[in-house]
Coordinates of C-alpha atoms and ligand atoms in Angstrom, one line a residue:
Chain A
M1 CA -18.3 3.5 -137.6
P2 CA -15.0 2.5 -136.0
S3 CA -14.9 1.6 -132.4
F4 CA -13.4 4.0 -130.0
S5 CA -10.4 1.9 -129.1
H6 CA -9.7 1.1 -132.8
F7 CA -10.0 4.8 -133.6
F8 CA -7.5 5.9 -130.9
H9 CA -5.2 3.1 -131.8
T10 CA -5.1 4.2 -135.4
L11 CA -4.8 7.8 -134.5
N12 CA -1.7 7.0 -132.5
S13 CA -0.1 4.7 -135.0
S14 CA -0.6 7.0 -138.0
K15 CA 0.6 10.2 -136.3
G16 CA 4.0 10.1 -137.9
L17 CA 2.6 10.2 -141.4
F18 CA -0.1 12.7 -140.5
I19 CA 2.3 15.1 -138.8
D20 CA 4.5 15.2 -141.9
A21 CA 1.4 15.8 -144.0
M22 CA 0.3 18.5 -141.6
F23 CA 3.6 20.3 -142.1
L24 CA 3.2 20.1 -145.9
T25 CA -0.4 21.4 -145.6
L26 CA 0.8 24.3 -143.5
K27 CA 3.7 25.0 -145.8
L28 CA 1.4 24.9 -148.8
T29 CA -1.0 27.2 -147.1
L30 CA 1.6 29.7 -145.9
V31 CA 3.3 29.9 -149.2
S32 CA 0.1 30.2 -151.2
I33 CA -1.2 32.9 -148.8
L34 CA 2.1 34.9 -148.9
I35 CA 2.2 34.8 -152.7
G36 CA -1.6 35.4 -152.7
I37 CA -0.9 38.6 -150.7
I38 CA 1.4 39.8 -153.4
F39 CA -1.1 39.0 -156.1
G40 CA -3.9 40.5 -154.0
L41 CA -2.0 43.7 -153.4
F42 CA -1.1 44.0 -157.1
F43 CA -4.6 43.5 -158.3
A44 CA -6.1 45.8 -155.6
L45 CA -3.7 48.5 -156.8
L46 CA -4.8 47.9 -160.4
K47 CA -8.3 48.3 -159.3
I48 CA -7.7 51.7 -157.7
S49 CA -5.3 52.8 -160.4
R50 CA -7.9 55.0 -162.2
V51 CA -6.7 53.4 -165.4
K52 CA -9.8 51.8 -167.0
I53 CA -8.0 49.0 -168.7
L54 CA -6.1 48.0 -165.5
E55 CA -9.4 48.1 -163.6
Y56 CA -10.9 45.7 -166.1
V57 CA -7.9 43.4 -165.8
S58 CA -8.3 43.3 -162.0
N59 CA -12.1 42.8 -162.3
A60 CA -11.5 40.0 -164.8
Y61 CA -9.1 38.2 -162.5
V62 CA -11.5 38.3 -159.5
F63 CA -14.4 37.3 -161.8
L64 CA -12.5 34.3 -163.1
V65 CA -11.4 33.1 -159.8
R66 CA -14.7 33.6 -158.0
G67 CA -16.7 32.2 -160.9
T68 CA -15.0 28.8 -161.3
P69 CA -14.5 25.9 -158.8
L70 CA -11.1 25.8 -157.2
I71 CA -10.5 22.3 -158.3
V72 CA -10.9 23.3 -161.9
Q73 CA -8.4 26.2 -161.4
I74 CA -6.0 23.8 -159.8
F75 CA -6.2 21.3 -162.7
I76 CA -5.9 24.0 -165.3
L77 CA -3.0 25.7 -163.7
Y78 CA -1.3 22.4 -162.8
F79 CA -1.5 20.9 -166.3
G80 CA -0.9 24.3 -167.8
F81 CA 2.2 24.9 -165.8
S82 CA 3.6 21.4 -166.1
G83 CA 2.9 21.5 -169.8
L84 CA 4.7 24.8 -170.3
F85 CA 7.7 24.5 -168.0
L86 CA 9.1 21.9 -165.6
I87 CA 8.0 23.0 -162.2
P88 CA 8.0 20.9 -159.1
D89 CA 4.5 19.7 -158.0
F90 CA 4.7 21.7 -154.8
W91 CA 5.1 24.9 -156.6
A92 CA 2.4 24.1 -159.1
A93 CA 0.1 23.5 -156.3
A94 CA 1.2 26.5 -154.3
L95 CA 0.9 28.8 -157.3
A96 CA -2.6 27.5 -158.1
L97 CA -3.7 28.1 -154.6
A98 CA -2.0 31.5 -154.5
F99 CA -3.8 32.5 -157.7
H100 CA -7.0 31.5 -156.1
N101 CA -6.3 33.2 -152.7
G102 CA -5.0 36.3 -154.5
A103 CA -8.4 37.1 -155.8
Y104 CA -10.0 37.0 -152.4
I105 CA -7.1 38.9 -150.9
A106 CA -7.4 41.5 -153.6
E107 CA -11.0 42.0 -152.6
I108 CA -9.9 42.3 -148.9
F109 CA -7.3 45.0 -149.8
R110 CA -9.7 46.8 -152.1
G111 CA -12.2 47.0 -149.3
T112 CA -9.8 48.1 -146.6
I113 CA -8.1 50.7 -148.9
Q114 CA -11.5 52.2 -149.7
S115 CA -12.4 52.1 -146.0
V116 CA -9.7 54.6 -145.2
D117 CA -11.2 58.0 -144.7
K118 CA -11.1 60.2 -147.8
G119 CA -9.7 63.0 -145.6
Q120 CA -6.4 61.1 -145.4
M121 CA -5.9 61.4 -149.1
E122 CA -6.9 65.0 -149.0
A123 CA -4.5 65.7 -146.1
G124 CA -1.7 64.1 -148.0
R125 CA -2.4 66.0 -151.2
S126 CA -2.8 69.3 -149.4
L127 CA 0.7 68.9 -148.1
G128 CA 2.0 68.5 -151.6
M129 CA 2.3 64.8 -151.7
T130 CA 1.4 63.0 -155.0
R131 CA -1.5 60.6 -155.1
G132 CA 1.0 57.7 -155.4
V133 CA 3.1 58.7 -152.5
T134 CA 0.0 59.3 -150.4
I135 CA -1.3 55.8 -151.2
R136 CA 2.0 54.2 -150.4
R137 CA 2.8 56.1 -147.2
I138 CA -0.6 57.0 -145.8
I139 CA -3.3 54.8 -147.2
L140 CA -1.7 51.4 -147.5
P141 CA -0.3 51.2 -144.0
Q142 CA -3.7 51.8 -142.6
A143 CA -5.3 49.5 -145.1
F144 CA -2.9 46.7 -144.2
R145 CA -3.6 47.0 -140.6
R146 CA -7.3 46.7 -141.2
A147 CA -6.7 43.8 -143.5
L148 CA -5.0 41.6 -140.9
P149 CA -8.1 40.1 -139.4
P150 CA -9.8 39.2 -142.7
L151 CA -6.4 37.9 -143.9
G152 CA -6.3 35.6 -140.9
N153 CA -9.7 34.3 -142.0
Q154 CA -8.5 33.8 -145.5
F155 CA -5.6 31.8 -144.1
I156 CA -8.1 29.5 -142.4
I157 CA -10.1 29.1 -145.6
G158 CA -6.9 28.6 -147.6
L159 CA -5.8 25.9 -145.2
K160 CA -9.0 23.9 -145.8
D161 CA -8.9 24.6 -149.5
S162 CA -5.3 23.2 -149.7
S163 CA -6.9 19.8 -149.3
L164 CA -7.7 20.0 -153.0
A165 CA -4.0 19.8 -153.8
A166 CA -4.4 16.1 -153.0
F167 CA -5.8 15.7 -156.5
I168 CA -2.5 16.8 -158.0
S169 CA -0.7 14.2 -155.8
M170 CA 0.5 16.5 -153.0
N171 CA 1.0 14.3 -149.9
E172 CA -0.8 16.8 -147.7
L173 CA -3.3 15.8 -145.0
F174 CA -6.2 14.9 -147.1
N175 CA -4.2 12.8 -149.5
V176 CA -2.5 10.9 -146.7
S177 CA -5.9 10.2 -145.2
T178 CA -7.5 8.8 -148.3
T179 CA -4.3 6.8 -149.2
L180 CA -4.1 5.2 -145.8
G181 CA -7.8 4.7 -145.8
S182 CA -7.9 2.7 -149.0
N183 CA -4.7 0.8 -148.3
N184 CA -6.1 -0.4 -145.0
F185 CA -9.7 -0.8 -146.2
D186 CA -10.7 1.6 -143.4
E187 CA -11.6 4.9 -145.1
M188 CA -13.9 6.2 -142.4
T189 CA -11.4 6.0 -139.6
Y190 CA -8.8 7.9 -141.5
L191 CA -11.3 10.5 -142.7
L192 CA -12.3 11.1 -139.0
I193 CA -8.7 11.3 -138.1
V194 CA -7.9 13.9 -140.8
A195 CA -10.9 15.9 -139.7
I196 CA -9.5 16.1 -136.3
Y197 CA -6.2 17.4 -137.6
Y198 CA -8.0 20.1 -139.6
L199 CA -10.1 21.0 -136.6
V200 CA -7.2 21.4 -134.3
L201 CA -5.3 23.5 -136.9
V202 CA -8.3 25.7 -137.5
A203 CA -9.0 26.1 -133.8
L204 CA -5.4 27.1 -133.1
L205 CA -5.4 29.5 -136.0
T206 CA -8.8 31.0 -135.0
M207 CA -7.4 31.6 -131.5
A208 CA -4.3 33.2 -132.9
V209 CA -6.3 35.5 -135.2
S210 CA -8.6 36.6 -132.3
M211 CA -5.6 37.2 -130.0
F212 CA -4.0 39.2 -132.7
E213 CA -7.2 41.2 -133.3
K214 CA -7.4 42.0 -129.6
K215 CA -3.9 43.1 -129.6
L216 CA -4.6 45.4 -132.5
A217 CA -7.6 46.7 -130.8
V218 CA -5.6 47.6 -127.7
S219 CA -2.9 49.3 -129.6
D220 CA -5.4 50.8 -132.0
R221 CA -4.6 54.4 -132.3
Chain B
M1 CA -4.3 97.0 -148.8
N2 CA -1.5 95.4 -146.9
G3 CA 1.0 94.2 -149.5
R4 CA 1.0 92.1 -152.6
E5 CA -1.7 90.0 -153.9
M6 CA -1.3 86.4 -152.7
I7 CA -4.3 84.6 -154.2
R8 CA -7.1 85.8 -156.5
T9 CA -10.0 84.1 -158.3
E10 CA -11.5 85.5 -161.4
N11 CA -15.0 84.4 -162.5
L12 CA -14.6 81.1 -160.8
N13 CA -17.3 78.6 -161.5
K14 CA -17.9 75.1 -160.3
S15 CA -20.7 72.7 -160.6
F16 CA -21.3 69.2 -159.3
G17 CA -23.4 67.7 -162.1
K18 CA -26.4 70.0 -162.4
L19 CA -25.7 71.7 -159.1
H20 CA -24.0 75.1 -159.7
V21 CA -22.1 75.5 -156.5
L22 CA -19.8 78.5 -157.2
K23 CA -21.0 81.3 -159.4
D24 CA -18.6 83.8 -160.8
I25 CA -16.5 84.1 -157.7
D26 CA -14.1 87.1 -157.7
M27 CA -12.0 87.3 -154.6
S28 CA -8.6 88.4 -153.7
V29 CA -6.4 88.0 -150.7
Y30 CA -3.4 90.1 -150.0
E31 CA -0.3 89.3 -148.1
S32 CA -0.8 89.0 -144.3
E33 CA -4.5 89.4 -144.6
V34 CA -7.0 87.3 -142.8
V35 CA -10.2 86.7 -144.7
C36 CA -13.1 85.0 -143.0
L37 CA -15.6 83.3 -145.2
V38 CA -19.0 83.1 -143.6
G39 CA -22.3 81.8 -144.8
A40 CA -25.0 79.2 -144.3
S41 CA -24.2 75.6 -144.7
G42 CA -24.3 74.5 -148.4
S43 CA -23.5 78.0 -149.7
G44 CA -20.2 76.8 -151.3
K45 CA -17.6 77.9 -148.8
S46 CA -15.8 74.6 -148.6
T47 CA -15.9 74.1 -152.3
L48 CA -14.3 77.5 -152.8
L49 CA -11.6 76.7 -150.4
R50 CA -10.9 73.4 -152.0
C51 CA -10.7 75.0 -155.4
L52 CA -8.1 77.4 -154.1
N53 CA -5.7 74.5 -153.4
F54 CA -6.9 72.4 -156.3
L55 CA -8.4 69.6 -154.2
E56 CA -11.4 70.4 -156.3
K57 CA -11.2 71.1 -160.0
K58 CA -12.8 74.3 -161.1
D59 CA -15.0 74.3 -164.2
N60 CA -13.9 77.7 -165.5
G61 CA -12.5 81.0 -164.4
G62 CA -9.0 81.8 -163.2
I63 CA -7.0 81.1 -160.0
F64 CA -4.0 83.3 -159.6
I65 CA -1.4 82.7 -157.0
R66 CA 1.0 85.6 -156.5
G67 CA -0.3 87.1 -159.7
E68 CA 0.4 84.0 -161.7
K69 CA -2.4 82.1 -163.3
V70 CA -2.3 78.5 -162.1
S71 CA -3.8 75.6 -163.9
P72 CA -3.3 71.9 -164.0
D73 CA -2.0 72.1 -167.6
T74 CA 0.8 74.5 -166.9
H75 CA 1.7 73.9 -163.3
N76 CA 2.6 70.9 -161.1
L77 CA -0.2 71.1 -158.6
N78 CA 1.8 69.2 -156.1
H79 CA 4.2 72.1 -156.0
V80 CA 1.4 74.6 -155.9
R81 CA -0.1 72.9 -152.9
Q82 CA 3.1 73.2 -151.0
T83 CA 2.5 76.9 -150.9
V84 CA -1.2 76.7 -150.2
G85 CA -1.8 74.8 -147.0
M86 CA -5.1 73.5 -145.7
V87 CA -6.5 72.7 -142.2
F88 CA -9.5 70.5 -142.2
Q89 CA -12.6 70.4 -140.0
H90 CA -11.8 66.8 -139.0
F91 CA -8.1 67.4 -138.6
N92 CA -7.2 64.4 -140.9
L93 CA -4.1 63.6 -138.9
F94 CA -2.4 60.3 -140.0
P95 CA -3.5 57.9 -137.2
H96 CA -0.6 55.4 -137.8
K97 CA 2.0 58.1 -137.2
T98 CA 3.0 59.9 -134.0
V99 CA 2.5 63.6 -133.7
L100 CA 6.2 64.2 -134.7
E101 CA 5.9 61.8 -137.6
N102 CA 2.8 63.6 -138.8
I103 CA 4.6 66.8 -138.9
I104 CA 7.9 65.7 -140.6
E105 CA 6.1 63.4 -143.1
A106 CA 5.7 66.0 -145.9
P107 CA 9.0 67.9 -145.3
T108 CA 11.0 64.7 -145.5
V109 CA 9.1 63.0 -148.3
V110 CA 8.2 66.0 -150.5
K111 CA 10.9 68.5 -149.7
K112 CA 13.6 65.8 -149.0
F113 CA 14.7 67.5 -145.8
S114 CA 16.9 65.3 -143.6
K115 CA 15.0 63.7 -140.7
T116 CA 17.2 65.7 -138.2
Q117 CA 16.4 69.0 -139.8
A118 CA 12.7 68.2 -140.2
T119 CA 12.5 67.1 -136.6
E120 CA 14.2 70.2 -135.3
E121 CA 11.8 72.4 -137.2
A122 CA 8.8 70.2 -136.1
L123 CA 9.7 70.5 -132.5
E124 CA 9.9 74.3 -132.8
L125 CA 6.4 74.2 -134.4
L126 CA 5.1 72.0 -131.6
Q127 CA 6.4 74.4 -129.1
K128 CA 4.7 77.2 -131.0
V129 CA 1.3 75.4 -130.7
G130 CA 2.1 74.5 -127.1
L131 CA 2.4 70.7 -127.6
E132 CA 6.1 70.0 -127.4
D133 CA 5.4 67.3 -124.8
K134 CA 3.2 65.4 -127.2
A135 CA 5.8 64.7 -129.9
D136 CA 5.8 60.9 -129.5
V137 CA 2.1 60.5 -128.8
Y138 CA -0.3 59.0 -131.4
P139 CA -3.2 61.3 -132.5
S140 CA -5.8 59.0 -130.8
K141 CA -4.4 60.1 -127.5
L142 CA -5.1 63.8 -128.1
S143 CA -8.1 65.9 -127.5
G144 CA -9.8 67.5 -130.5
G145 CA -8.2 70.8 -129.8
Q146 CA -4.8 69.3 -129.5
K147 CA -5.3 67.4 -132.8
Q148 CA -6.2 70.5 -134.6
R149 CA -3.2 72.3 -133.2
V150 CA -1.0 69.4 -134.5
A151 CA -2.7 69.7 -137.9
I152 CA -1.9 73.4 -138.0
A153 CA 1.7 72.6 -137.1
R154 CA 1.8 70.0 -139.8
S155 CA 0.6 72.5 -142.4
L156 CA 3.1 75.1 -141.2
A157 CA 5.9 72.6 -141.6
M158 CA 5.7 73.0 -145.3
K159 CA 6.1 76.8 -144.9
P160 CA 3.1 77.7 -147.0
D161 CA 2.5 81.2 -148.2
I162 CA -1.2 80.9 -147.5
L163 CA -3.1 78.8 -145.1
L164 CA -6.7 77.8 -145.7
F165 CA -8.9 76.7 -142.8
D166 CA -12.2 74.9 -143.3
E167 CA -14.3 75.2 -140.2
P168 CA -11.3 74.4 -138.0
T169 CA -13.3 74.5 -134.7
S170 CA -16.6 73.0 -135.9
A171 CA -15.8 69.5 -134.8
L172 CA -14.6 70.6 -131.3
D173 CA -16.3 70.5 -128.0
P174 CA -17.1 74.1 -127.0
E175 CA -14.4 74.2 -124.3
L176 CA -11.7 73.3 -126.8
V177 CA -12.5 76.0 -129.4
G178 CA -10.6 78.7 -127.6
E179 CA -7.2 77.1 -127.7
V180 CA -7.4 76.6 -131.5
L181 CA -8.6 80.1 -132.1
A182 CA -5.8 81.4 -130.0
T183 CA -3.3 79.5 -132.1
M184 CA -4.9 80.9 -135.2
K185 CA -4.8 84.4 -133.9
E186 CA -1.2 84.1 -133.1
L187 CA -0.5 83.0 -136.6
A188 CA -2.5 86.0 -137.9
D189 CA -0.5 88.3 -135.7
E190 CA 2.7 86.9 -137.1
G191 CA 1.5 87.9 -140.6
M192 CA 0.3 84.6 -142.0
T193 CA -2.0 85.0 -144.9
M194 CA -5.2 83.1 -144.0
V195 CA -8.6 82.3 -145.5
V196 CA -10.8 80.9 -142.8
V197 CA -14.2 79.4 -143.2
T198 CA -15.8 79.8 -139.7
H199 CA -19.0 80.2 -137.7
E200 CA -17.0 81.9 -134.9
M201 CA -18.2 85.4 -135.4
G202 CA -16.3 86.7 -132.4
F203 CA -13.1 85.5 -133.9
A204 CA -14.1 86.9 -137.3
R205 CA -14.8 90.3 -135.9
E206 CA -11.6 90.4 -133.9
V207 CA -9.0 88.8 -136.2
A208 CA -10.3 89.2 -139.8
D209 CA -9.2 92.0 -142.1
W210 CA -12.2 91.2 -144.3
I211 CA -15.4 89.3 -144.0
V212 CA -16.7 87.6 -147.1
Y213 CA -20.3 86.5 -146.9
M214 CA -21.4 83.8 -149.3
D215 CA -24.9 82.7 -150.2
D216 CA -26.0 80.2 -152.8
G217 CA -22.6 80.1 -154.5
K218 CA -22.1 83.8 -154.8
I219 CA -20.2 86.4 -152.8
V220 CA -23.0 88.6 -151.5
E221 CA -20.9 91.1 -149.4
K222 CA -17.3 91.7 -148.6
D223 CA -16.5 94.3 -146.0
R224 CA -14.3 95.2 -143.0
P225 CA -15.5 93.4 -139.9
S226 CA -16.8 96.5 -138.2
E227 CA -18.9 97.5 -141.2
F228 CA -20.0 94.0 -141.9
F229 CA -21.3 93.3 -138.4
D230 CA -22.5 96.8 -137.5
H231 CA -23.7 98.1 -140.8
P232 CA -24.4 95.2 -143.1
K233 CA -25.6 96.5 -146.5
E234 CA -27.3 93.6 -148.2
E235 CA -30.7 92.2 -147.2
R236 CA -29.4 88.7 -147.2
T237 CA -26.5 89.6 -145.0
I238 CA -28.8 91.1 -142.4
E239 CA -30.9 88.0 -142.4
F240 CA -27.9 85.8 -142.0
L241 CA -26.5 87.9 -139.2
K242 CA -29.8 87.9 -137.4
A243 CA -30.0 84.1 -137.7
T244 CA -26.4 83.6 -136.5
M245 CA -26.6 86.0 -133.6
L246 CA -29.8 84.3 -132.4
K247 CA -28.0 80.9 -132.0
Ligands
LIG301 N1 -18.2 66.3 -154.1 C1 -19.4 66.8 -154.2 N2 -20.3 66.2 -155.0 C2 -21.6 66.7 -155.1 N3 -22.0 67.8 -154.5 C3 -21.2 68.4 -153.6 C4 -19.9 67.9 -153.4 N4 -19.3 68.8 -152.5 C5 -20.2 69.7 -152.2 N5 -21.4 69.5 -152.9 C6 -22.6 70.3 -152.8 O1 -22.2 71.6 -153.1 C7 -22.9 72.5 -152.2 C8 -21.9 73.4 -151.5 O2 -21.2 72.6 -150.6 P1 -20.0 73.2 -149.7 O3 -19.0 73.9 -150.5 O4 -19.6 72.0 -148.9 O5 -20.8 74.2 -148.8 P2 -20.4 74.8 -147.4 O6 -19.0 74.5 -147.1 O7 -20.7 76.3 -147.5 O8 -21.4 74.2 -146.4 C9 -23.7 71.7 -151.3 O9 -25.0 71.7 -151.9 C10 -23.1 70.4 -151.4 O10 -24.1 69.3 -151.2
LIG302 MG1 -18.2 73.3 -145.5

């Protein structure tokens, strides 16, 4: 274990590199969650499409993602993508993470869509609206709103999962910590430091999510 | 008989799995008539109402609207539903939309009315149901009675030929029932054709042109209110009335 003074000294001297890495981690997470939301919405809609084959496709996607380790998915997609087309490492990593997050987000959306009272669909239909229009204008806005807190949680999970992008040479937080650690023959210090960065980020995000939830609860109509 | 036939069922049958819920229902409603559907819980009243605007798919038999046989194969049900409105027990207002937005939703989206025109008509409807000051409020801020009056206005905004009510006051606190019934009575007086599932026997007696009593998926008795309440003919009707009046 490093001494306190050594730890704080290293924490201070490495902050430039870690802060850059932190921004990369945040960017990677944000992009992968946003794309994951698009994937998730798409597959959630397939799931409720009432077209058997599309439901199977959606089920298969969720099954594959949930049934395999993220690191395996990242490697397959990374080598798959870079084998097929030239794509910057950042986007390979972001897409791999998005593919992964998308499955969990699809489940979030499926759940919140199904949690909207059946009477809403019936009211829409009884006014002459089609099923599609009712889903788009009545069901989805309510489902989105309910999805916000779990999406916030998925963001936090996604943030920590993004550390696996280190294995495809993204210079995000975890990669920086292991690189600095082995260069300086001081792995433990840098691992403790990176843990602090993650903790602070997660704490801030948790606070943001809960503030957001409170705000939603207040304006909940 | 008032005028022309608005809606009629012929030998309507409906089952949920093995449960035979509607059995050979023959019923007709003429223009400007108010028909009150009464009967014990589980007798099939809601299912009948839901078949009438095709929220539920009948198994066999015919549904005729203004004399024309309507089926999913020959008709666009979305168009049919514009002429057959429905008011629900639990209001089913859209919680993410204001009162005004609830009302103009279908006219603007389905009928492609301009927002200005739809808003103008919606405000008139709100005035009619006595809620013109609530236009910009969200449904969660309304009492049950106010919610139901907004739901009625929302249905009326599509200018339906027939309005179906499924226990419109059953979810309300007793002191809020009156305002909704008053709104419905006003509609009836204006000549709206209505089919109302209700347990409000006072309303049925006063407002209905016909009472239809259902039991176990069948129409047991159909009569004028005075006959129905004062001289019921069927054994089961008598039992039902006894049980209801005792409550
Ligand atoms: N969607 C459904 N699936 C299965 N059974 C149903 C469904 N809807 C209604 N039922 C059954 O059909 C019967 C009649 O129900 P309903 O029409 O709601 O009666 P009522 O409105 O007169 O109380 C009840 O036994 C009810 O449980
Ligand atoms: Mg019912």
